[in-house]
Amino acid sequence: MAKRQGEDPDALHRKAQTAILSELAGGNDDAFELMLSVRPYDVRGHFTPDVALLEVAAAALGLACPPGSERLEYDG
């Protein structure tokens, strides 16, 4: 495994997002397990993978409900 402290934060961010999307594609939709899948990319004070997870979620909502379309309804 590469030394994370010297790695570019943007590269860590992309790797974390890739890990999240890979887990989702594999059928894993448990948020806690998704966070465990990105733990190797966690470098406190440099990059935290929870931001990557939130950005993936925000992008998914943006794609599911583009501007001008009907609002998503909350189910449950």
PDB file of C-alpha atoms in Angstrom:
ATOM      1  CA  MET A   1       0.000   0.000   0.000  1.00  0.00           C
ATOM      2  CA  ALA A   2       1.251   3.475  -0.850  1.00  0.00           C
ATOM      3  CA  LYS A   3       2.248   5.873   1.882  1.00  0.00           C
ATOM      4  CA  ARG A   4      -0.932   7.943   2.287  1.00  0.00           C
ATOM      5  CA  GLN A   5       0.562  10.995   4.002  1.00  0.00           C
ATOM      6  CA  GLY A   6       2.456  12.023   0.852  1.00  0.00           C
ATOM      7  CA  GLU A   7      -0.359  11.246  -1.564  1.00  0.00           C
ATOM      8  CA  ASP A   8      -2.289  13.988  -3.338  1.00  0.00           C
ATOM      9  CA  PRO A   9      -5.650  14.709  -1.615  1.00  0.00           C
ATOM     10  CA  ASP A  10      -7.392  14.808  -5.009  1.00  0.00           C
ATOM     11  CA  ALA A  11      -6.062  11.328  -5.833  1.00  0.00           C
ATOM     12  CA  LEU A  12      -7.273  10.014  -2.465  1.00  0.00           C
ATOM     13  CA  HIS A  13     -10.646  11.616  -3.119  1.00  0.00           C
ATOM     14  CA  ARG A  14     -10.993   9.942  -6.532  1.00  0.00           C
ATOM     15  CA  LYS A  15      -9.891   6.562  -5.124  1.00  0.00           C
ATOM     16  CA  ALA A  16     -12.443   6.827  -2.323  1.00  0.00           C
ATOM     17  CA  GLN A  17     -15.225   7.711  -4.764  1.00  0.00           C
ATOM     18  CA  THR A  18     -14.198   4.816  -7.009  1.00  0.00           C
ATOM     19  CA  ALA A  19     -14.317   2.433  -4.037  1.00  0.00           C
ATOM     20  CA  ILE A  20     -17.784   3.720  -3.083  1.00  0.00           C
ATOM     21  CA  LEU A  21     -19.134   3.350  -6.624  1.00  0.00           C
ATOM     22  CA  SER A  22     -17.615  -0.136  -6.934  1.00  0.00           C
ATOM     23  CA  GLU A  23     -19.296  -1.219  -3.708  1.00  0.00           C
ATOM     24  CA  LEU A  24     -22.629   0.233  -4.863  1.00  0.00           C
ATOM     25  CA  ALA A  25     -22.307  -1.523  -8.233  1.00  0.00           C
ATOM     26  CA  GLY A  26     -21.676  -4.764  -6.349  1.00  0.00           C
ATOM     27  CA  GLY A  27     -24.994  -4.372  -4.519  1.00  0.00           C
ATOM     28  CA  ASN A  28     -23.718  -2.987  -1.223  1.00  0.00           C
ATOM     29  CA  ASP A  29     -26.008  -0.139  -0.173  1.00  0.00           C
ATOM     30  CA  ASP A  30     -25.221  -0.058   3.549  1.00  0.00           C
ATOM     31  CA  ALA A  31     -23.750   3.357   4.424  1.00  0.00           C
ATOM     32  CA  PHE A  32     -21.695   1.980   7.309  1.00  0.00           C
ATOM     33  CA  GLU A  33     -20.145  -0.719   5.125  1.00  0.00           C
ATOM     34  CA  LEU A  34     -19.462   1.845   2.402  1.00  0.00           C
ATOM     35  CA  MET A  35     -17.548   3.960   4.911  1.00  0.00           C
ATOM     36  CA  LEU A  36     -15.512   0.896   5.908  1.00  0.00           C
ATOM     37  CA  SER A  37     -14.622   0.328   2.248  1.00  0.00           C
ATOM     38  CA  VAL A  38     -13.018   3.769   2.035  1.00  0.00           C
ATOM     39  CA  ARG A  39     -11.179   3.704   5.368  1.00  0.00           C
ATOM     40  CA  PRO A  40      -7.820   2.978   3.693  1.00  0.00           C
ATOM     41  CA  TYR A  41      -8.025   6.430   2.086  1.00  0.00           C
ATOM     42  CA  ASP A  42      -8.651   8.264   5.383  1.00  0.00           C
ATOM     43  CA  VAL A  43      -5.830  10.661   6.266  1.00  0.00           C
ATOM     44  CA  ARG A  44      -6.968  13.001   9.037  1.00  0.00           C
ATOM     45  CA  GLY A  45      -6.216  16.633   8.403  1.00  0.00           C
ATOM     46  CA  HIS A  46      -5.486  15.824   4.762  1.00  0.00           C
ATOM     47  CA  PHE A  47      -8.546  14.010   3.418  1.00  0.00           C
ATOM     48  CA  THR A  48     -11.575  12.287   4.913  1.00  0.00           C
ATOM     49  CA  PRO A  49     -13.640   9.825   2.865  1.00  0.00           C
ATOM     50  CA  ASP A  50     -16.965  10.869   4.374  1.00  0.00           C
ATOM     51  CA  VAL A  51     -16.792  13.920   2.103  1.00  0.00           C
ATOM     52  CA  ALA A  52     -16.367  11.620  -0.912  1.00  0.00           C
ATOM     53  CA  LEU A  53     -19.444   9.621   0.167  1.00  0.00           C
ATOM     54  CA  LEU A  54     -21.527  12.783   0.567  1.00  0.00           C
ATOM     55  CA  GLU A  55     -20.462  14.059  -2.852  1.00  0.00           C
ATOM     56  CA  VAL A  56     -21.397  10.740  -4.489  1.00  0.00           C
ATOM     57  CA  ALA A  57     -24.808  10.943  -2.781  1.00  0.00           C
ATOM     58  CA  ALA A  58     -25.297  14.559  -3.867  1.00  0.00           C
ATOM     59  CA  ALA A  59     -24.355  13.702  -7.458  1.00  0.00           C
ATOM     60  CA  ALA A  60     -26.843  10.786  -7.433  1.00  0.00           C
ATOM     61  CA  LEU A  61     -29.624  13.075  -6.207  1.00  0.00           C
ATOM     62  CA  GLY A  62     -28.710  15.638  -8.850  1.00  0.00           C
ATOM     63  CA  LEU A  63     -28.956  12.988 -11.568  1.00  0.00           C
ATOM     64  CA  ALA A  64     -32.209  11.592 -10.174  1.00  0.00           C
ATOM     65  CA  CYS A  65     -33.865  14.989 -10.049  1.00  0.00           C
ATOM     66  CA  PRO A  66     -32.411  17.376 -12.647  1.00  0.00           C
ATOM     67  CA  PRO A  67     -33.496  21.038 -12.652  1.00  0.00           C
ATOM     68  CA  GLY A  68     -36.942  21.506 -14.145  1.00  0.00           C
ATOM     69  CA  SER A  69     -38.184  18.006 -13.357  1.00  0.00           C
ATOM     70  CA  GLU A  70     -40.721  16.997 -10.729  1.00  0.00           C
ATOM     71  CA  ARG A  71     -39.425  16.777  -7.176  1.00  0.00           C
ATOM     72  CA  LEU A  72     -38.593  13.389  -5.693  1.00  0.00           C
ATOM     73  CA  GLU A  73     -41.117  12.160  -3.152  1.00  0.00           C
ATOM     74  CA  TYR A  74     -39.984  10.835   0.198  1.00  0.00           C
ATOM     75  CA  ASP A  75     -41.181   7.279   0.704  1.00  0.00           C
ATOM     76  CA  GLY A  76     -41.207   6.347   4.391  1.00  0.00           C
TER      77      GLY A  76
END
